[in-house]
Amino acid sequence: METLLLNQIRRTGFSQFLRSLYLIGCLFSFNACLLNPIVRDLLCPGKDPSSQSLFYLWALLANSNSMVELSQSWAGIYKGDSLQLKAQYYSYGSKTDSTFQWSSSNNSVATVDANGLVQSIGNGKVWITATAADGKASASSDITVYTGYVYTSLNLISYVGHLTMAVNTGILSANATTFAGNSTDPNGIVTDPAGKYLYTGDFGTATISQFIINQSTGGLTFNTPATVAAGTNPRNLVITPDGKYLYLASQGTQTIRAYRINTDGTLTFINSYSTVIGHTQIQISRNGNFIFYLSPTLTEVISYRINNTDGTLTQAGISPTFPNNGSGHVSTHPNGNFIYVGSYPALMIFGLDSETGSLSFVDSVFHGMSINSTAIHPSGLFYYLIHINEGIIACYTVDRKTGKISYSSSVTGYSGNSLRFMVIDPTGRYAYVADNNTSDLFQFSINQITGELTSMGTVNPGGAQWNLTFL
């Protein structure tokens, strides 16, 4: 009996040794895969494996020995154009032959054939996914289909400007302006994701103007009714990615107002939510689940959860406290893991829990200048600060894993202007900045390696601009 027991122990120990040896072999064979930064991003978005414990790495090996890598993880496609995506399958860090099953999350935005050829159909965002033949791994590319229209609120003359971008050069040409109504003073401006409707927050008349976008020309006509009540001094607006709800920062009533977007593009008021302080800015998370705004003390960011069934809001989280004199424009990272708050004297970076809406401190970066707005590149690699009083646009590089940023470059010489807001086209090649002091709308090309801006001159959309949106 003792001999049998001893042999069983020896056999068990030897089996455990073989299993350990096999796991170590997997570790080293997977090392090449982990060293590939693209692979690392896909396996561990927002995380840095080099900083994780051995336990994390072993858990990774146990659960993710297969992966798919796409030729592009994001892209902007001009409406009507196509894009060829390519996929590569990895097993234990080695390239492996495989066929793929391709799919689109929304065929009304873009379709994809069996070879990964993406055909754009209509405005909006879509995920194109490649799944390996064995079903063990998949990867998705975040695609935005655009028409190249820029709309801007010409608040001083109560008009909306409409411009068209030349796809090959990025240069804007001005089209006809649309009258928003006497003394409307349109400030905020937004389009629905499908590009059918446009809305402005009319600071002077306590309304939201409702427009229909001509799908052939981009021209605007009033919807019926032309306006809905918006509370005193409405400012900027955001729309959920699914196009179901619109939210407005109502400065005069110190509330966030929620609206349902009906099938005909008209708005139905849902409810208002007190902020105890007048706001010009609100922001929405990339997944459309949360709204962000500054607390009454201006020294925290509060997140509201959006009920996707009825559009109502409930408070979800409050960020750690930070010093601030009143600025607070929020940008969200494309990966959904970070938000950036353009505050004074330093900008703040917070981690976002996409499930709970809770916010955690990541970093602060001193800049010591005024802030009006911020913008982030669709790649997630570059972040921009609009210093309104100094007339400076500063560029920072972004570490997509940690969310931290480093100063890179600036464009200067706009101290006589009143720089307001920036939009970046979905391809990430061009940026446009509104100026509320002159009729000059500034145009820039973007260096895809460094994020540096280079002036491409100005265009006159018909008057001084408050805000702008890209469709």
Tab-separated table of C-alpha atoms in Angstrom:
chain	number	residue	atom	x	y	z
A	1	MET	CA	0.000	0.000	0.000
A	2	GLU	CA	2.806	2.439	0.863
A	3	THR	CA	4.553	1.635	-2.430
A	4	LEU	CA	1.364	2.279	-4.439
A	5	LEU	CA	0.790	5.570	-2.632
A	6	LEU	CA	4.393	6.661	-3.219
A	7	ASN	CA	4.132	5.872	-6.941
A	8	GLN	CA	0.866	7.816	-7.188
A	9	ILE	CA	2.498	10.861	-5.559
A	10	ARG	CA	5.445	10.627	-7.915
A	11	ARG	CA	3.145	10.356	-10.947
A	12	THR	CA	1.097	13.354	-9.722
A	13	GLY	CA	4.197	15.446	-9.146
A	14	PHE	CA	5.569	14.546	-12.554
A	15	SER	CA	2.269	15.508	-14.204
A	16	GLN	CA	2.302	18.832	-12.418
A	17	PHE	CA	5.877	19.364	-13.567
A	18	LEU	CA	4.885	18.647	-17.191
A	19	ARG	CA	1.962	21.071	-16.957
A	20	SER	CA	4.242	23.786	-15.564
A	21	LEU	CA	6.790	23.129	-18.289
A	22	TYR	CA	4.056	23.374	-20.933
A	23	LEU	CA	2.824	26.682	-19.493
A	24	ILE	CA	6.336	28.110	-19.521
A	25	GLY	CA	6.668	27.030	-23.156
A	26	CYS	CA	3.413	28.836	-23.954
A	27	LEU	CA	4.723	31.900	-22.195
A	28	PHE	CA	7.822	32.107	-24.363
A	29	SER	CA	6.049	31.221	-27.608
A	30	PHE	CA	3.513	33.968	-26.898
A	31	ASN	CA	6.209	36.529	-26.151
A	32	ALA	CA	6.523	37.719	-29.764
A	33	CYS	CA	2.808	38.379	-29.846
A	34	LEU	CA	2.941	40.419	-26.670
A	35	LEU	CA	5.817	42.488	-27.987
A	36	ASN	CA	3.722	43.556	-30.977
A	37	PRO	CA	2.082	46.849	-29.862
A	38	ILE	CA	-0.898	46.405	-32.191
A	39	VAL	CA	-1.524	42.924	-30.837
A	40	ARG	CA	-1.075	44.202	-27.293
A	41	ASP	CA	-3.682	46.933	-27.843
A	42	LEU	CA	-6.190	44.466	-29.234
A	43	LEU	CA	-5.655	41.920	-26.469
A	44	CYS	CA	-5.481	44.430	-23.637
A	45	PRO	CA	-7.097	47.721	-24.654
A	46	GLY	CA	-6.140	50.508	-22.286
A	47	LYS	CA	-3.701	48.262	-20.368
A	48	ASP	CA	0.044	47.845	-20.432
A	49	PRO	CA	1.012	44.139	-20.017
A	50	SER	CA	4.566	45.083	-19.037
A	51	SER	CA	3.247	46.645	-15.845
A	52	GLN	CA	0.955	43.743	-14.893
A	53	SER	CA	1.708	40.948	-12.486
A	54	LEU	CA	2.773	37.462	-13.555
A	55	PHE	CA	-0.687	36.333	-12.548
A	56	TYR	CA	-2.237	38.641	-15.125
A	57	LEU	CA	0.057	37.323	-17.837
A	58	TRP	CA	-0.702	33.690	-16.998
A	59	ALA	CA	-4.423	34.485	-16.988
A	60	LEU	CA	-3.984	36.076	-20.387
A	61	LEU	CA	-2.281	32.956	-21.719
A	62	ALA	CA	-4.981	30.735	-20.339
A	63	ASN	CA	-7.815	32.728	-21.910
A	64	SER	CA	-6.462	34.364	-25.069
A	65	ASN	CA	-4.095	32.201	-27.093
A	66	SER	CA	-5.687	33.235	-30.386
A	67	MET	CA	-6.228	36.656	-31.902
A	68	VAL	CA	-7.105	38.540	-35.077
A	69	GLU	CA	-5.253	41.662	-36.194
A	70	LEU	CA	-6.818	44.099	-38.688
A	71	SER	CA	-4.954	46.350	-41.110
A	72	GLN	CA	-6.848	49.359	-39.670
A	73	SER	CA	-8.489	49.650	-36.255
A	74	TRP	CA	-10.306	52.868	-37.274
A	75	ALA	CA	-10.991	54.801	-40.444
A	76	GLY	CA	-13.096	57.538	-42.007
A	77	ILE	CA	-14.705	56.766	-45.365
A	78	TYR	CA	-16.262	59.358	-47.638
A	79	LYS	CA	-19.891	58.475	-48.330
A	80	GLY	CA	-19.998	56.261	-51.430
A	81	ASP	CA	-16.330	55.225	-51.233
A	82	SER	CA	-14.961	51.831	-50.209
A	83	LEU	CA	-12.113	50.571	-48.020
A	84	GLN	CA	-10.251	47.282	-48.201
A	85	LEU	CA	-9.609	45.776	-44.754
A	86	LYS	CA	-7.203	42.882	-44.273
A	87	ALA	CA	-7.075	40.455	-41.377
A	88	GLN	CA	-4.328	38.244	-39.955
A	89	TYR	CA	-4.821	35.362	-37.526
A	90	TYR	CA	-2.346	34.635	-34.712
A	91	SER	CA	-2.173	31.475	-32.637
A	92	TYR	CA	0.255	31.448	-29.697
A	93	GLY	CA	2.045	34.419	-31.219
A	94	SER	CA	2.567	32.899	-34.654
A	95	LYS	CA	0.834	33.876	-37.883
A	96	THR	CA	-1.591	31.166	-38.926
A	97	ASP	CA	-3.557	30.757	-42.160
A	98	SER	CA	-7.267	31.309	-41.741
A	99	THR	CA	-10.344	32.446	-43.573
A	100	PHE	CA	-12.580	35.040	-41.947
A	101	GLN	CA	-16.235	35.733	-41.500
A	102	TRP	CA	-16.843	39.456	-42.038
A	103	SER	CA	-19.811	41.369	-40.610
A	104	SER	CA	-21.126	44.924	-40.215
A	105	SER	CA	-22.891	46.241	-37.135
A	106	ASN	CA	-25.109	48.453	-39.302
A	107	ASN	CA	-25.635	47.719	-42.995
A	108	SER	CA	-27.379	51.063	-43.494
A	109	VAL	CA	-24.026	52.763	-42.745
A	110	ALA	CA	-21.626	50.320	-44.429
A	111	THR	CA	-21.565	46.774	-45.734
A	112	VAL	CA	-18.644	44.367	-45.992
A	113	ASP	CA	-18.141	41.449	-48.371
A	114	ALA	CA	-16.513	38.069	-47.804
A	115	ASN	CA	-13.072	39.509	-48.620
A	116	GLY	CA	-13.179	42.460	-46.200
A	117	LEU	CA	-14.121	45.126	-48.758
A	118	VAL	CA	-16.123	47.798	-46.925
A	119	GLN	CA	-18.657	49.789	-48.935
A	120	SER	CA	-19.979	52.967	-47.315
A	121	ILE	CA	-23.727	53.578	-47.608
A	122	GLY	CA	-24.866	56.344	-45.255
A	123	ASN	CA	-23.606	58.682	-42.562
A	124	GLY	CA	-22.749	57.295	-39.163
A	125	LYS	CA	-20.485	54.966	-37.228
A	126	VAL	CA	-20.216	51.226	-37.770
A	127	TRP	CA	-18.090	48.354	-36.466
A	128	ILE	CA	-16.690	46.032	-39.139
A	129	THR	CA	-15.729	42.698	-37.563
A	130	ALA	CA	-13.539	39.845	-38.816
A	131	THR	CA	-13.964	36.483	-37.060
A	132	ALA	CA	-11.483	33.653	-37.597
A	133	ALA	CA	-12.778	30.435	-39.160
A	134	ASP	CA	-12.336	28.480	-35.931
A	135	GLY	CA	-14.396	31.078	-34.052
A	136	LYS	CA	-11.750	31.521	-31.376
A	137	ALA	CA	-10.908	35.172	-32.064
A	138	SER	CA	-12.198	38.297	-33.768
A	139	ALA	CA	-11.308	41.962	-34.189
A	140	SER	CA	-13.279	45.068	-35.151
A	141	SER	CA	-12.537	48.319	-36.945
A	142	ASP	CA	-14.334	51.534	-35.958
A	143	ILE	CA	-15.511	53.099	-39.231
A	144	THR	CA	-17.075	56.548	-39.669
A	145	VAL	CA	-18.865	57.352	-42.920
A	146	TYR	CA	-18.947	61.088	-43.674
A	147	THR	CA	-20.168	63.492	-46.360
A	148	GLY	CA	-17.643	66.270	-45.726
A	149	TYR	CA	-20.146	68.925	-44.637
A	150	VAL	CA	-19.246	71.430	-41.921
A	151	TYR	CA	-22.030	73.392	-40.238
A	152	THR	CA	-21.329	76.357	-37.986
A	153	SER	CA	-23.513	78.575	-35.803
A	154	LEU	CA	-23.123	82.216	-36.893
A	155	ASN	CA	-24.532	83.475	-33.614
A	156	LEU	CA	-23.956	87.213	-34.074
A	157	ILE	CA	-26.155	87.334	-37.192
A	158	SER	CA	-28.547	84.453	-36.291
A	159	TYR	CA	-27.627	82.253	-39.246
A	160	VAL	CA	-26.244	78.738	-39.744
A	161	GLY	CA	-23.310	78.406	-42.143
A	162	HIS	CA	-22.893	75.371	-44.417
A	163	LEU	CA	-19.527	74.443	-45.965
A	164	THR	CA	-18.241	71.514	-48.014
A	165	MET	CA	-14.819	69.908	-47.608
A	166	ALA	CA	-12.766	68.935	-50.652
A	167	VAL	CA	-11.959	65.288	-49.910
A	168	ASN	CA	-8.453	65.359	-51.399
A	169	THR	CA	-7.262	68.685	-49.967
A	170	GLY	CA	-9.401	69.362	-46.906
A	171	ILE	CA	-10.130	72.910	-48.079
A	172	LEU	CA	-13.629	74.147	-47.239
A	173	SER	CA	-15.871	76.029	-49.647
A	174	ALA	CA	-18.784	78.057	-48.302
A	175	ASN	CA	-22.340	77.317	-49.393
A	176	ALA	CA	-25.484	79.322	-48.719
A	177	THR	CA	-26.285	80.330	-45.132
A	178	THR	CA	-29.639	79.570	-43.514
A	179	PHE	CA	-31.529	82.119	-41.407
A	180	ALA	CA	-32.327	80.740	-37.958
A	181	GLY	CA	-34.786	83.496	-36.985
A	182	ASN	CA	-34.583	87.012	-35.568
A	183	SER	CA	-32.347	87.300	-32.474
A	184	THR	CA	-32.028	83.535	-32.128
A	185	ASP	CA	-28.281	83.786	-31.394
A	186	PRO	CA	-27.566	80.112	-32.191
A	187	ASN	CA	-24.697	78.772	-30.075
A	188	GLY	CA	-24.480	75.001	-29.849
A	189	ILE	CA	-24.903	72.972	-33.035
A	190	VAL	CA	-25.185	69.224	-33.633
A	191	THR	CA	-26.348	66.718	-36.262
A	192	ASP	CA	-27.881	63.302	-35.670
A	193	PRO	CA	-25.558	60.359	-36.471
A	194	ALA	CA	-27.433	59.477	-39.683
A	195	GLY	CA	-26.953	63.019	-40.992
A	196	LYS	CA	-30.650	63.718	-41.548
A	197	TYR	CA	-31.303	66.436	-38.966
A	198	LEU	CA	-29.490	69.427	-37.459
A	199	TYR	CA	-30.222	71.305	-34.211
A	200	THR	CA	-29.014	74.590	-32.711
A	201	GLY	CA	-29.275	75.865	-29.153
A	202	ASP	CA	-30.719	79.366	-29.571
A	203	PHE	CA	-29.317	81.456	-26.733
A	204	GLY	CA	-31.401	84.529	-27.553
A	205	THR	CA	-34.851	82.970	-27.940
A	206	ALA	CA	-34.811	80.064	-25.427
A	207	THR	CA	-35.405	77.533	-28.186
A	208	ILE	CA	-33.836	74.689	-30.107
A	209	SER	CA	-34.114	75.161	-33.869
A	210	GLN	CA	-34.891	71.990	-35.829
A	211	PHE	CA	-33.607	71.575	-39.389
A	212	ILE	CA	-33.866	68.884	-42.060
A	213	ILE	CA	-30.664	68.194	-44.016
A	214	ASN	CA	-31.028	67.699	-47.767
A	215	GLN	CA	-29.336	64.345	-48.421
A	216	SER	CA	-28.146	65.409	-51.884
A	217	THR	CA	-26.860	68.920	-51.258
A	218	GLY	CA	-26.472	69.267	-47.487
A	219	GLY	CA	-28.748	72.300	-47.547
A	220	LEU	CA	-30.987	73.088	-44.557
A	221	THR	CA	-34.733	73.661	-44.300
A	222	PHE	CA	-36.807	74.097	-41.152
A	223	ASN	CA	-38.600	71.077	-39.760
A	224	THR	CA	-42.199	71.385	-38.522
A	225	PRO	CA	-42.379	72.856	-35.985
A	226	ALA	CA	-39.269	74.970	-36.544
A	227	THR	CA	-38.394	75.232	-32.839
A	228	VAL	CA	-39.055	73.659	-29.440
A	229	ALA	CA	-38.784	75.266	-26.005
A	230	ALA	CA	-35.326	74.942	-24.463
A	231	GLY	CA	-35.268	76.957	-21.233
A	232	THR	CA	-33.440	80.237	-20.783
A	233	ASN	CA	-30.118	80.680	-22.586
A	234	PRO	CA	-29.589	77.244	-24.138
A	235	ARG	CA	-26.022	76.537	-25.196
A	236	ASN	CA	-24.407	73.368	-26.506
A	237	LEU	CA	-26.025	70.032	-27.332
A	238	VAL	CA	-25.047	66.348	-27.627
A	239	ILE	CA	-26.818	63.359	-29.193
A	240	THR	CA	-26.519	59.681	-28.260
A	241	PRO	CA	-24.688	57.498	-30.814
A	242	ASP	CA	-27.928	55.629	-31.603
A	243	GLY	CA	-29.651	58.921	-32.469
A	244	LYS	CA	-32.466	58.395	-29.952
A	245	TYR	CA	-31.894	61.257	-27.488
A	246	LEU	CA	-30.606	64.835	-27.414
A	247	TYR	CA	-29.287	66.610	-24.310
A	248	LEU	CA	-28.884	70.360	-23.892
A	249	ALA	CA	-26.888	72.536	-21.491
A	250	SER	CA	-29.429	75.182	-20.463
A	251	GLN	CA	-27.328	77.918	-18.923
A	252	GLY	CA	-30.107	80.222	-17.738
A	253	THR	CA	-32.205	77.547	-16.023
A	254	GLN	CA	-29.098	75.780	-14.670
A	255	THR	CA	-30.240	72.414	-15.952
A	256	ILE	CA	-29.510	69.644	-18.413
A	257	ARG	CA	-32.608	69.158	-20.558
A	258	ALA	CA	-33.355	65.770	-22.159
A	259	TYR	CA	-35.286	65.260	-25.409
A	260	ARG	CA	-36.397	62.276	-27.450
A	261	ILE	CA	-35.626	62.483	-31.178
A	262	ASN	CA	-38.714	61.337	-33.082
A	263	THR	CA	-38.623	59.484	-36.395
A	264	ASP	CA	-39.345	62.737	-38.254
A	265	GLY	CA	-36.472	64.532	-36.502
A	266	THR	CA	-38.636	66.626	-34.192
A	267	LEU	CA	-37.868	66.753	-30.475
A	268	THR	CA	-40.089	65.785	-27.544
A	269	PHE	CA	-39.093	67.101	-24.117
A	270	ILE	CA	-38.459	64.371	-21.518
A	271	ASN	CA	-37.254	66.073	-18.344
A	272	SER	CA	-34.750	68.556	-16.918
A	273	TYR	CA	-32.029	67.890	-14.335
A	274	SER	CA	-30.648	70.572	-12.059
A	275	THR	CA	-26.943	71.349	-12.163
A	276	VAL	CA	-27.247	74.200	-9.589
A	277	ILE	CA	-24.996	76.262	-11.840
A	278	GLY	CA	-25.237	77.619	-15.367
A	279	HIS	CA	-23.418	75.496	-17.930
A	280	THR	CA	-22.366	76.021	-21.515
A	281	GLN	CA	-20.795	72.574	-21.922
A	282	ILE	CA	-21.851	68.967	-21.541
A	283	GLN	CA	-20.291	65.863	-23.087
A	284	ILE	CA	-21.375	62.301	-23.791
A	285	SER	CA	-19.382	59.073	-23.416
A	286	ARG	CA	-18.338	57.139	-26.508
A	287	ASN	CA	-20.714	54.283	-25.691
A	288	GLY	CA	-23.581	56.737	-25.231
A	289	ASN	CA	-24.269	55.632	-21.666
A	290	PHE	CA	-23.150	58.711	-19.713
A	291	ILE	CA	-23.364	62.512	-19.715
A	292	PHE	CA	-20.565	64.592	-18.110
A	293	TYR	CA	-20.729	68.100	-16.651
A	294	LEU	CA	-18.970	70.186	-14.004
A	295	SER	CA	-20.213	70.120	-10.415
A	296	PRO	CA	-21.612	73.292	-8.747
A	297	THR	CA	-18.147	74.009	-7.302
A	298	LEU	CA	-16.566	73.578	-10.758
A	299	THR	CA	-13.936	71.341	-9.154
A	300	GLU	CA	-15.372	67.904	-9.970
A	301	VAL	CA	-16.856	66.212	-12.998
A	302	ILE	CA	-20.211	64.524	-12.474
A	303	SER	CA	-21.415	61.660	-14.639
A	304	TYR	CA	-25.087	60.954	-15.317
A	305	ARG	CA	-26.220	57.538	-16.550
A	306	ILE	CA	-28.524	57.605	-19.578
A	307	ASN	CA	-31.482	55.245	-19.458
A	308	ASN	CA	-31.453	53.828	-22.995
A	309	THR	CA	-35.137	52.933	-22.737
A	310	ASP	CA	-36.581	56.357	-21.965
A	311	GLY	CA	-33.666	58.850	-22.059
A	312	THR	CA	-33.915	59.815	-18.379
A	313	LEU	CA	-30.778	60.563	-16.326
A	314	THR	CA	-29.555	59.412	-12.918
A	315	GLN	CA	-26.319	60.438	-11.232
A	316	ALA	CA	-23.622	57.793	-11.624
A	317	GLY	CA	-20.272	59.125	-10.372
A	318	ILE	CA	-18.202	62.083	-9.207
A	319	SER	CA	-14.538	62.577	-10.050
A	320	PRO	CA	-11.822	63.377	-7.517
A	321	THR	CA	-11.585	67.105	-6.745
A	322	PHE	CA	-9.262	69.318	-8.786
A	323	PRO	CA	-8.383	73.053	-8.813
A	324	ASN	CA	-10.310	75.050	-11.403
A	325	ASN	CA	-11.358	78.629	-12.098
A	326	GLY	CA	-14.421	77.791	-14.176
A	327	SER	CA	-13.171	76.152	-17.359
A	328	GLY	CA	-14.231	72.614	-18.015
A	329	HIS	CA	-14.553	71.442	-21.587
A	330	VAL	CA	-14.554	67.630	-21.724
A	331	SER	CA	-13.228	65.381	-24.488
A	332	THR	CA	-13.602	61.599	-24.489
A	333	HIS	CA	-10.952	59.190	-25.730
A	334	PRO	CA	-11.991	56.974	-28.686
A	335	ASN	CA	-11.276	53.830	-26.660
A	336	GLY	CA	-13.840	54.992	-24.082
A	337	ASN	CA	-11.462	54.561	-21.148
A	338	PHE	CA	-10.502	58.192	-20.446
A	339	ILE	CA	-11.957	61.679	-20.307
A	340	TYR	CA	-9.950	64.903	-20.564
A	341	VAL	CA	-11.075	68.050	-18.775
A	342	GLY	CA	-9.727	71.345	-20.061
A	343	SER	CA	-9.580	73.114	-16.702
A	344	TYR	CA	-7.344	75.871	-15.298
A	345	PRO	CA	-4.469	75.978	-14.415
A	346	ALA	CA	-3.997	72.333	-15.388
A	347	LEU	CA	-5.922	69.932	-17.566
A	348	MET	CA	-7.195	66.822	-15.812
A	349	ILE	CA	-7.293	63.227	-17.020
A	350	PHE	CA	-9.688	60.696	-15.492
A	351	GLY	CA	-10.226	57.023	-16.076
A	352	LEU	CA	-13.817	56.109	-16.906
A	353	ASP	CA	-15.463	52.862	-15.884
A	354	SER	CA	-17.686	52.291	-18.915
A	355	GLU	CA	-20.032	50.091	-16.903
A	356	THR	CA	-20.592	52.196	-13.778
A	357	GLY	CA	-19.658	55.724	-14.888
A	358	SER	CA	-17.227	56.118	-11.992
A	359	LEU	CA	-14.222	58.401	-12.547
A	360	SER	CA	-10.696	57.874	-11.217
A	361	PHE	CA	-7.690	60.189	-11.264
A	362	VAL	CA	-5.058	59.440	-13.920
A	363	ASP	CA	-2.953	62.583	-14.247
A	364	SER	CA	-2.904	66.382	-14.367
A	365	VAL	CA	-0.822	68.492	-16.757
A	366	PHE	CA	-0.101	72.147	-16.056
A	367	HIS	CA	-0.640	74.655	-18.872
A	368	GLY	CA	-1.412	77.953	-17.067
A	369	MET	CA	-3.488	79.475	-19.881
A	370	SER	CA	-7.170	80.139	-20.559
A	371	ILE	CA	-9.351	77.365	-21.982
A	372	ASN	CA	-12.403	77.491	-24.181
A	373	SER	CA	-12.520	74.008	-25.661
A	374	THR	CA	-10.634	70.798	-26.386
A	375	ALA	CA	-10.580	68.142	-29.103
A	376	ILE	CA	-9.129	64.667	-29.542
A	377	HIS	CA	-7.927	63.031	-32.742
A	378	PRO	CA	-9.986	60.030	-33.991
A	379	SER	CA	-6.889	57.834	-33.614
A	380	GLY	CA	-6.710	58.736	-29.937
A	381	LEU	CA	-3.062	59.725	-30.391
A	382	PHE	CA	-3.379	63.518	-30.163
A	383	TYR	CA	-5.209	65.969	-27.899
A	384	TYR	CA	-5.724	69.679	-28.519
A	385	LEU	CA	-6.341	72.635	-26.199
A	386	ILE	CA	-7.895	75.869	-27.498
A	387	HIS	CA	-6.418	78.765	-25.464
A	388	ILE	CA	-8.965	81.463	-26.253
A	389	ASN	CA	-7.330	84.537	-24.666
A	390	GLU	CA	-3.797	83.758	-25.790
A	391	GLY	CA	-4.809	82.727	-29.330
A	392	ILE	CA	-2.923	79.433	-29.115
A	393	ILE	CA	-3.840	75.896	-30.125
A	394	ALA	CA	-1.653	73.396	-28.274
A	395	CYS	CA	-1.121	69.779	-29.321
A	396	TYR	CA	-0.319	66.935	-26.915
A	397	THR	CA	0.553	63.333	-27.724
A	398	VAL	CA	-1.515	60.667	-25.964
A	399	ASP	CA	-0.488	57.294	-24.596
A	400	ARG	CA	-3.541	55.218	-25.502
A	401	LYS	CA	-2.822	52.613	-22.826
A	402	THR	CA	-2.393	54.911	-19.837
A	403	GLY	CA	-4.312	57.950	-21.092
A	404	LYS	CA	-1.437	60.247	-20.099
A	405	ILE	CA	-0.338	63.079	-22.389
A	406	SER	CA	2.821	65.003	-23.236
A	407	TYR	CA	3.131	68.453	-24.797
A	408	SER	CA	4.125	68.281	-28.453
A	409	SER	CA	3.634	71.555	-30.366
A	410	SER	CA	1.541	74.711	-30.754
A	411	VAL	CA	0.256	77.036	-33.427
A	412	THR	CA	0.264	80.676	-32.369
A	413	GLY	CA	-0.501	84.127	-33.709
A	414	TYR	CA	-4.255	84.219	-33.133
A	415	SER	CA	-4.260	86.567	-30.134
A	416	GLY	CA	-6.513	89.065	-31.925
A	417	ASN	CA	-9.106	86.369	-32.524
A	418	SER	CA	-11.617	84.611	-30.299
A	419	LEU	CA	-10.929	80.939	-30.960
A	420	ARG	CA	-13.881	78.834	-29.813
A	421	PHE	CA	-14.192	75.201	-30.880
A	422	MET	CA	-12.370	72.654	-33.032
A	423	VAL	CA	-13.651	69.760	-35.138
A	424	ILE	CA	-11.497	67.095	-36.792
A	425	ASP	CA	-12.614	65.236	-39.899
A	426	PRO	CA	-13.127	61.446	-39.462
A	427	THR	CA	-9.975	60.611	-41.442
A	428	GLY	CA	-7.910	62.617	-38.944
A	429	ARG	CA	-6.207	64.621	-41.689
A	430	TYR	CA	-7.820	68.039	-41.212
A	431	ALA	CA	-9.012	70.292	-38.394
A	432	TYR	CA	-11.230	73.366	-38.380
A	433	VAL	CA	-11.441	76.034	-35.667
A	434	ALA	CA	-14.276	78.536	-35.151
A	435	ASP	CA	-13.487	82.202	-34.534
A	436	ASN	CA	-16.106	84.395	-32.854
A	437	ASN	CA	-14.272	87.672	-33.477
A	438	THR	CA	-14.012	87.729	-37.284
A	439	SER	CA	-15.502	85.903	-40.250
A	440	ASP	CA	-12.388	83.716	-40.503
A	441	LEU	CA	-12.881	79.998	-39.981
A	442	PHE	CA	-9.380	78.515	-39.620
A	443	GLN	CA	-8.291	75.414	-41.543
A	444	PHE	CA	-5.386	73.112	-40.665
A	445	SER	CA	-3.786	69.931	-41.905
A	446	ILE	CA	-2.706	67.411	-39.265
A	447	ASN	CA	0.636	65.613	-39.270
A	448	GLN	CA	-0.295	61.952	-38.786
A	449	ILE	CA	2.946	61.182	-36.951
A	450	THR	CA	3.203	64.121	-34.545
A	451	GLY	CA	-0.271	65.678	-34.561
A	452	GLU	CA	1.231	69.068	-35.456
A	453	LEU	CA	-1.135	71.543	-37.126
A	454	THR	CA	-0.216	73.403	-40.304
A	455	SER	CA	-2.348	76.313	-41.476
A	456	MET	CA	-4.265	75.920	-44.724
A	457	GLY	CA	-5.662	79.440	-44.584
A	458	THR	CA	-9.166	80.614	-43.764
A	459	VAL	CA	-12.647	80.524	-45.239
A	460	ASN	CA	-15.555	82.894	-44.673
A	461	PRO	CA	-18.741	80.927	-43.827
A	462	GLY	CA	-20.805	84.127	-43.691
A	463	GLY	CA	-19.955	85.569	-40.299
A	464	ALA	CA	-18.298	85.027	-36.917
A	465	GLN	CA	-18.726	81.490	-35.609
A	466	TRP	CA	-19.621	80.152	-32.159
A	467	ASN	CA	-19.465	76.375	-32.616
A	468	LEU	CA	-19.279	73.907	-35.469
A	469	THR	CA	-19.993	70.266	-36.281
A	470	PHE	CA	-18.694	67.864	-38.932
A	471	LEU	CA	-20.971	65.518	-40.852
